[in-house]
Tab-separated table of C-alpha atoms in Angstrom:
chain	number	residue	atom	x	y	z
A	1	MET	CA	-57.654	-90.833	1.348
A	2	LEU	CA	-54.125	-90.022	2.483
A	3	GLU	CA	-55.318	-86.950	4.343
A	4	ALA	CA	-57.856	-89.057	6.209
A	5	VAL	CA	-55.203	-91.434	7.591
A	6	ASP	CA	-52.210	-89.077	7.937
A	7	ALA	CA	-52.718	-85.359	7.420
A	8	ASP	CA	-49.001	-84.589	7.917
A	9	VAL	CA	-47.898	-86.965	5.159
A	10	SER	CA	-50.645	-85.721	2.860
A	11	GLY	CA	-49.561	-82.135	3.449
A	12	HIS	CA	-45.912	-83.020	2.825
A	13	ILE	CA	-46.725	-84.634	-0.526
A	14	HIS	CA	-48.821	-81.690	-1.705
A	15	ASP	CA	-46.322	-79.046	-0.543
A	16	SER	CA	-43.133	-80.820	-1.603
A	17	SER	CA	-41.142	-79.316	-4.483
A	18	LEU	CA	-39.783	-82.783	-5.306
A	19	GLY	CA	-42.796	-84.019	-7.232
A	20	SER	CA	-42.337	-86.998	-4.953
A	21	LEU	CA	-45.479	-89.022	-5.697
A	22	HIS	CA	-46.097	-90.596	-9.081
A	23	SER	CA	-49.554	-91.984	-9.902
A	24	SER	CA	-50.424	-93.725	-13.148
A	25	GLY	CA	-54.128	-93.119	-12.715
A	26	LEU	CA	-56.500	-96.044	-13.120
A	27	ARG	CA	-55.599	-98.173	-16.148
A	28	GLY	CA	-58.256	-100.293	-17.808
A	29	ALA	CA	-61.341	-100.130	-20.027
A	30	PHE	CA	-63.848	-97.346	-19.322
A	31	GLY	CA	-67.364	-96.596	-20.437
A	32	ASP	CA	-68.703	-93.274	-21.695
A	33	SER	CA	-69.784	-90.773	-19.054
A	34	ASP	CA	-72.387	-88.052	-19.393
A	35	ARG	CA	-70.188	-85.795	-17.224
A	36	ALA	CA	-67.464	-83.821	-18.964
A	37	TYR	CA	-63.878	-84.883	-18.095
A	38	HIS	CA	-65.122	-87.966	-16.242
A	39	LYS	CA	-64.779	-91.665	-16.995
A	40	LEU	CA	-67.272	-94.409	-16.208
A	41	LEU	CA	-65.819	-97.425	-14.377
A	42	LEU	CA	-67.320	-100.703	-15.531
A	43	PRO	CA	-68.552	-103.116	-12.835
A	44	ASP	CA	-66.879	-106.232	-14.281
A	45	GLU	CA	-63.575	-104.580	-15.195
A	46	THR	CA	-60.324	-104.822	-13.227
A	47	TYR	CA	-58.250	-101.634	-13.066
A	48	GLN	CA	-54.599	-101.180	-12.239
A	49	LEU	CA	-53.032	-98.289	-10.363
A	50	THR	CA	-49.267	-97.796	-10.072
A	51	LEU	CA	-47.856	-95.489	-7.410
A	52	GLY	CA	-44.212	-94.468	-7.154
A	53	VAL	CA	-42.527	-92.702	-4.242
A	54	VAL	CA	-39.086	-91.077	-4.629
A	55	ASP	CA	-39.145	-88.823	-1.591
A	56	PRO	CA	-36.546	-89.120	1.212
A	57	ALA	CA	-39.586	-89.596	3.475
A	58	ASP	CA	-40.586	-92.590	1.365
A	59	THR	CA	-41.077	-94.959	4.310
A	60	GLU	CA	-43.684	-92.720	5.932
A	61	ILE	CA	-45.419	-92.047	2.613
A	62	PHE	CA	-45.500	-95.735	1.699
A	63	GLN	CA	-46.928	-96.699	5.079
A	64	ALA	CA	-49.609	-94.022	4.763
A	65	LEU	CA	-50.521	-95.360	1.311
A	66	VAL	CA	-50.771	-98.917	2.657
A	67	ASN	CA	-52.935	-97.713	5.539
A	68	ALA	CA	-55.191	-95.732	3.187
A	69	LEU	CA	-55.597	-98.368	0.487
A	70	VAL	CA	-55.284	-101.676	2.355
A	71	LEU	CA	-55.321	-101.602	6.148
A	72	GLU	CA	-57.825	-98.864	6.996
A	73	GLY	CA	-60.248	-99.975	4.309
A	74	ASP	CA	-60.075	-101.707	0.976
A	75	ARG	CA	-62.891	-99.793	-0.692
A	76	ILE	CA	-62.802	-96.411	-2.387
A	77	GLU	CA	-66.116	-94.577	-2.431
A	78	LEU	CA	-67.228	-93.326	-5.853
A	79	SER	CA	-70.136	-91.117	-6.833
A	80	HIS	CA	-72.216	-94.208	-7.696
A	81	GLY	CA	-70.769	-97.239	-5.962
A	82	GLU	CA	-67.348	-98.196	-4.706
A	83	LEU	CA	-64.026	-99.511	-5.987
A	84	HIS	CA	-62.737	-102.615	-4.223
A	85	VAL	CA	-58.980	-103.126	-3.786
A	86	GLU	CA	-58.373	-106.783	-4.641
A	87	GLN	CA	-54.582	-106.991	-4.683
A	88	PHE	CA	-51.652	-104.908	-3.483
A	89	GLU	CA	-48.016	-105.516	-4.403
A	90	SER	CA	-44.934	-103.508	-3.518
A	91	LEU	CA	-41.397	-103.257	-4.850
A	92	ASN	CA	-38.670	-101.118	-3.392
A	93	THR	CA	-35.100	-100.292	-4.291
A	94	THR	CA	-32.535	-97.579	-3.657
A	95	GLN	CA	-30.674	-95.314	-6.008
A	96	ALA	CA	-27.451	-97.062	-5.008
A	97	GLU	CA	-28.959	-100.388	-6.077
A	98	LEU	CA	-30.099	-98.931	-9.389
A	99	LEU	CA	-26.568	-97.710	-10.074
A	100	ASP	CA	-25.158	-101.133	-9.194
A	101	GLU	CA	-27.640	-102.855	-11.496
A	102	ALA	CA	-26.848	-100.428	-14.313
A	103	GLY	CA	-23.129	-101.091	-13.831
A	104	SER	CA	-23.676	-104.818	-14.336
A	105	LYS	CA	-24.867	-104.301	-17.925
A	106	ASP	CA	-22.472	-104.574	-20.863
A	107	ASN	CA	-23.350	-102.523	-23.944
A	108	PRO	CA	-26.855	-101.727	-22.607
A	109	THR	CA	-29.964	-100.820	-24.575
A	110	ILE	CA	-32.712	-99.021	-22.645
A	111	GLU	CA	-36.199	-99.942	-23.834
A	112	MET	CA	-38.831	-97.543	-22.507
A	113	SER	CA	-42.584	-97.674	-23.005
A	114	PHE	CA	-44.279	-94.331	-22.335
A	115	GLU	CA	-47.696	-95.637	-21.321
A	116	THR	CA	-49.518	-92.430	-20.384
A	117	ALA	CA	-49.143	-88.941	-21.815
A	118	THR	CA	-45.587	-87.838	-21.048
A	119	CYS	CA	-45.488	-84.056	-20.757
A	120	ILE	CA	-41.978	-82.573	-20.656
A	121	GLU	CA	-41.999	-78.780	-20.429
A	122	GLU	CA	-38.608	-77.403	-21.363
A	123	ALA	CA	-39.659	-73.783	-21.836
A	124	ASP	CA	-42.526	-71.675	-20.536
A	125	GLU	CA	-45.667	-73.593	-21.577
A	126	ILE	CA	-43.800	-75.244	-24.470
A	127	THR	CA	-43.822	-79.036	-24.345
A	128	THR	CA	-41.556	-81.565	-26.028
A	129	MET	CA	-43.838	-83.877	-27.990
A	130	PHE	CA	-41.283	-86.555	-28.832
A	131	PRO	CA	-39.152	-88.953	-26.708
A	132	HIS	CA	-35.969	-86.998	-27.422
A	133	ARG	CA	-33.004	-88.297	-25.439
A	134	GLY	CA	-32.095	-84.877	-24.082
A	135	ALA	CA	-35.596	-84.064	-22.880
A	136	VAL	CA	-36.346	-87.481	-21.364
A	137	PHE	CA	-33.109	-88.023	-19.473
A	138	SER	CA	-32.709	-84.386	-18.406
A	139	SER	CA	-36.159	-84.635	-16.821
A	140	LEU	CA	-35.152	-87.832	-15.031
A	141	LEU	CA	-31.809	-86.353	-13.984
A	142	GLY	CA	-33.551	-83.474	-12.230
A	143	LYS	CA	-35.902	-85.829	-10.376
A	144	TRP	CA	-32.986	-88.093	-9.383
A	145	ASN	CA	-30.779	-85.300	-8.030
A	146	ARG	CA	-33.645	-83.661	-6.121
A	147	SER	CA	-34.378	-86.898	-4.272
A	148	ALA	CA	-30.983	-88.645	-3.993
A	149	PRO	CA	-28.534	-88.392	-1.083
A	150	GLU	CA	-25.770	-85.947	-1.912
A	151	GLU	CA	-23.207	-88.705	-2.398
A	152	LEU	CA	-25.410	-90.379	-5.042
A	153	GLU	CA	-26.211	-87.303	-7.114
A	154	VAL	CA	-25.380	-87.796	-10.788
A	155	ASP	CA	-23.093	-85.297	-12.504
A	156	LEU	CA	-24.279	-85.548	-16.097
A	157	SER	CA	-24.778	-82.729	-18.575
A	158	ARG	CA	-27.431	-82.569	-21.264
A	159	GLU	CA	-24.618	-82.169	-23.772
A	160	ALA	CA	-23.152	-85.517	-22.704
A	161	ILE	CA	-26.552	-87.182	-23.024
A	162	GLU	CA	-27.181	-85.843	-26.503
A	163	ALA	CA	-23.636	-86.628	-27.680
A	164	ASN	CA	-23.639	-90.255	-26.509
A	165	VAL	CA	-27.254	-91.506	-26.631
A	166	ILE	CA	-29.329	-92.374	-29.698
A	167	GLU	CA	-33.128	-92.602	-29.528
A	168	LYS	CA	-34.892	-95.143	-31.737
A	169	PRO	CA	-38.657	-94.614	-31.420
A	170	ASP	CA	-41.180	-97.117	-32.705
A	171	ALA	CA	-43.273	-94.997	-35.064
A	172	ARG	CA	-46.110	-97.549	-35.011
A	173	THR	CA	-46.724	-96.905	-31.303
A	174	TYR	CA	-46.133	-93.150	-31.243
A	175	ASP	CA	-49.050	-90.809	-30.507
A	176	THR	CA	-49.639	-87.346	-29.069
A	177	HIS	CA	-52.182	-86.219	-26.492
A	178	SER	CA	-53.695	-83.238	-24.746
A	179	VAL	CA	-54.860	-84.214	-21.260
A	180	LEU	CA	-56.733	-82.460	-18.471
A	181	VAL	CA	-54.551	-82.427	-15.333
A	182	ASN	CA	-56.310	-79.925	-13.085
A	183	ARG	CA	-59.290	-77.592	-12.705
A	184	VAL	CA	-58.825	-74.312	-10.828
A	185	LYS	CA	-60.958	-71.266	-10.129
A	186	ASN	CA	-59.824	-67.862	-11.435
A	187	GLU	CA	-60.304	-64.504	-9.741
A	188	ASP	CA	-63.853	-64.292	-11.081
A	189	GLY	CA	-64.767	-67.650	-9.571
A	190	GLU	CA	-64.884	-69.340	-12.959
A	191	THR	CA	-63.469	-72.829	-13.365
A	192	ARG	CA	-60.424	-72.991	-15.616
A	193	ASN	CA	-59.267	-76.281	-17.105
A	194	ILE	CA	-55.505	-76.906	-17.086
A	195	PHE	CA	-54.256	-79.094	-19.932
A	196	ARG	CA	-50.858	-80.623	-20.640
A	197	GLN	CA	-49.632	-81.898	-23.986
A	198	GLY	CA	-47.541	-85.047	-24.270
A	199	PHE	CA	-46.727	-88.245	-26.120
A	200	THR	CA	-46.986	-92.004	-25.686
A	201	GLY	CA	-45.140	-94.805	-27.438
A	202	ASP	CA	-42.140	-97.120	-27.297
A	203	CYS	CA	-38.560	-95.968	-27.682
A	204	ALA	CA	-35.179	-97.685	-27.395
A	205	TYR	CA	-32.072	-95.760	-26.368
A	206	GLU	CA	-28.636	-96.965	-27.374
A	207	PHE	CA	-25.148	-95.597	-26.796
A	208	LYS	CA	-22.482	-94.419	-29.221
A	209	ARG	CA	-18.895	-93.858	-28.060
A	210	ALA	CA	-20.181	-93.375	-24.497
A	211	SER	CA	-17.958	-93.792	-21.478
A	212	GLU	CA	-18.858	-96.412	-18.911
A	213	SER	CA	-19.878	-93.716	-16.451
A	214	VAL	CA	-22.328	-92.181	-18.950
A	215	GLU	CA	-23.789	-95.605	-19.782
A	216	ASN	CA	-24.240	-96.413	-16.093
A	217	ALA	CA	-25.801	-93.049	-15.244
A	218	VAL	CA	-28.263	-93.016	-18.150
A	219	SER	CA	-29.238	-96.667	-17.603
A	220	ALA	CA	-29.899	-95.991	-13.910
A	221	LEU	CA	-32.027	-92.978	-14.831
A	222	GLY	CA	-34.032	-95.151	-17.221
A	223	MET	CA	-34.791	-97.661	-14.469
A	224	PHE	CA	-35.553	-94.832	-12.028
A	225	ALA	CA	-38.296	-93.648	-14.417
A	226	GLU	CA	-40.572	-96.494	-13.317
A	227	TYR	CA	-40.641	-95.008	-9.811
A	228	SER	CA	-40.517	-91.271	-10.562
A	229	GLY	CA	-42.408	-90.932	-13.819
A	230	VAL	CA	-41.151	-88.670	-16.604
A	231	GLY	CA	-42.004	-85.010	-17.088
A	232	SER	CA	-44.671	-82.978	-15.323
A	233	ALA	CA	-48.064	-83.806	-13.761
A	234	VAL	CA	-46.815	-87.272	-12.761
A	235	ALA	CA	-49.044	-87.227	-9.657
A	236	ARG	CA	-52.052	-86.753	-11.956
A	237	GLY	CA	-51.556	-89.720	-14.243
A	238	CYS	CA	-48.944	-88.397	-16.679
A	239	GLY	CA	-45.510	-89.834	-17.448
A	240	LYS	CA	-46.143	-93.517	-16.596
A	241	VAL	CA	-43.186	-95.492	-17.985
A	242	SER	CA	-42.041	-99.095	-17.985
A	243	THR	CA	-38.356	-99.769	-18.594
A	244	GLU	CA	-36.184	-102.747	-19.456
A	245	VAL	CA	-32.403	-102.466	-19.727
A	246	LYS	CA	-30.941	-105.175	-21.936
A	247	ASP	CA	-27.337	-106.171	-22.578
């Protein structure tokens, strides 16, 4: 849809090394499909889609998304029918504003809900399957520094994160997943399915003997997660997170 309304923006998103577009995928109740790796959308069900843009060209990307989903047409053609866009809401902020908001919190606790499979690859094809503080916030730190203006880059080591942050996962909500994120053809023309492994669940992050600068940086990264997603394949539905920072 993006390519149809702005080929340049579409090309930029696909070619960018930033991982600049985060899509939650459609969220809602689905029926069973007789096609492998497909879901059946139900005619009386309402679905939600969250999109996040953390690219320096965010204004152009956002406008192209609005044009594609709202202005140029509010229907998405499916194989058997169409999906009607009923409501569109937007929220924008800057990394400077996130840092200011984080700085206003005293003794913060970061409550994060990992709503779709969060796939954090820390070694070649080896995925962290647990919301470990080092893995989660190192992933977010990389996304932040790749997209932030130079003066707002965060100087924070993984060692500082692990030494000052405590993760408190809710075991009742924790689960692991293996999800299909792409299908590619190999040299023989055969279709190969690409899977990623990840986790979902709720986790709170608290601080122990952390400096104010570490608290502010980690809290800002937690809030940034709602826009950037966490881990890999965030443009294909992985790493959808909601965050609340409490005093």
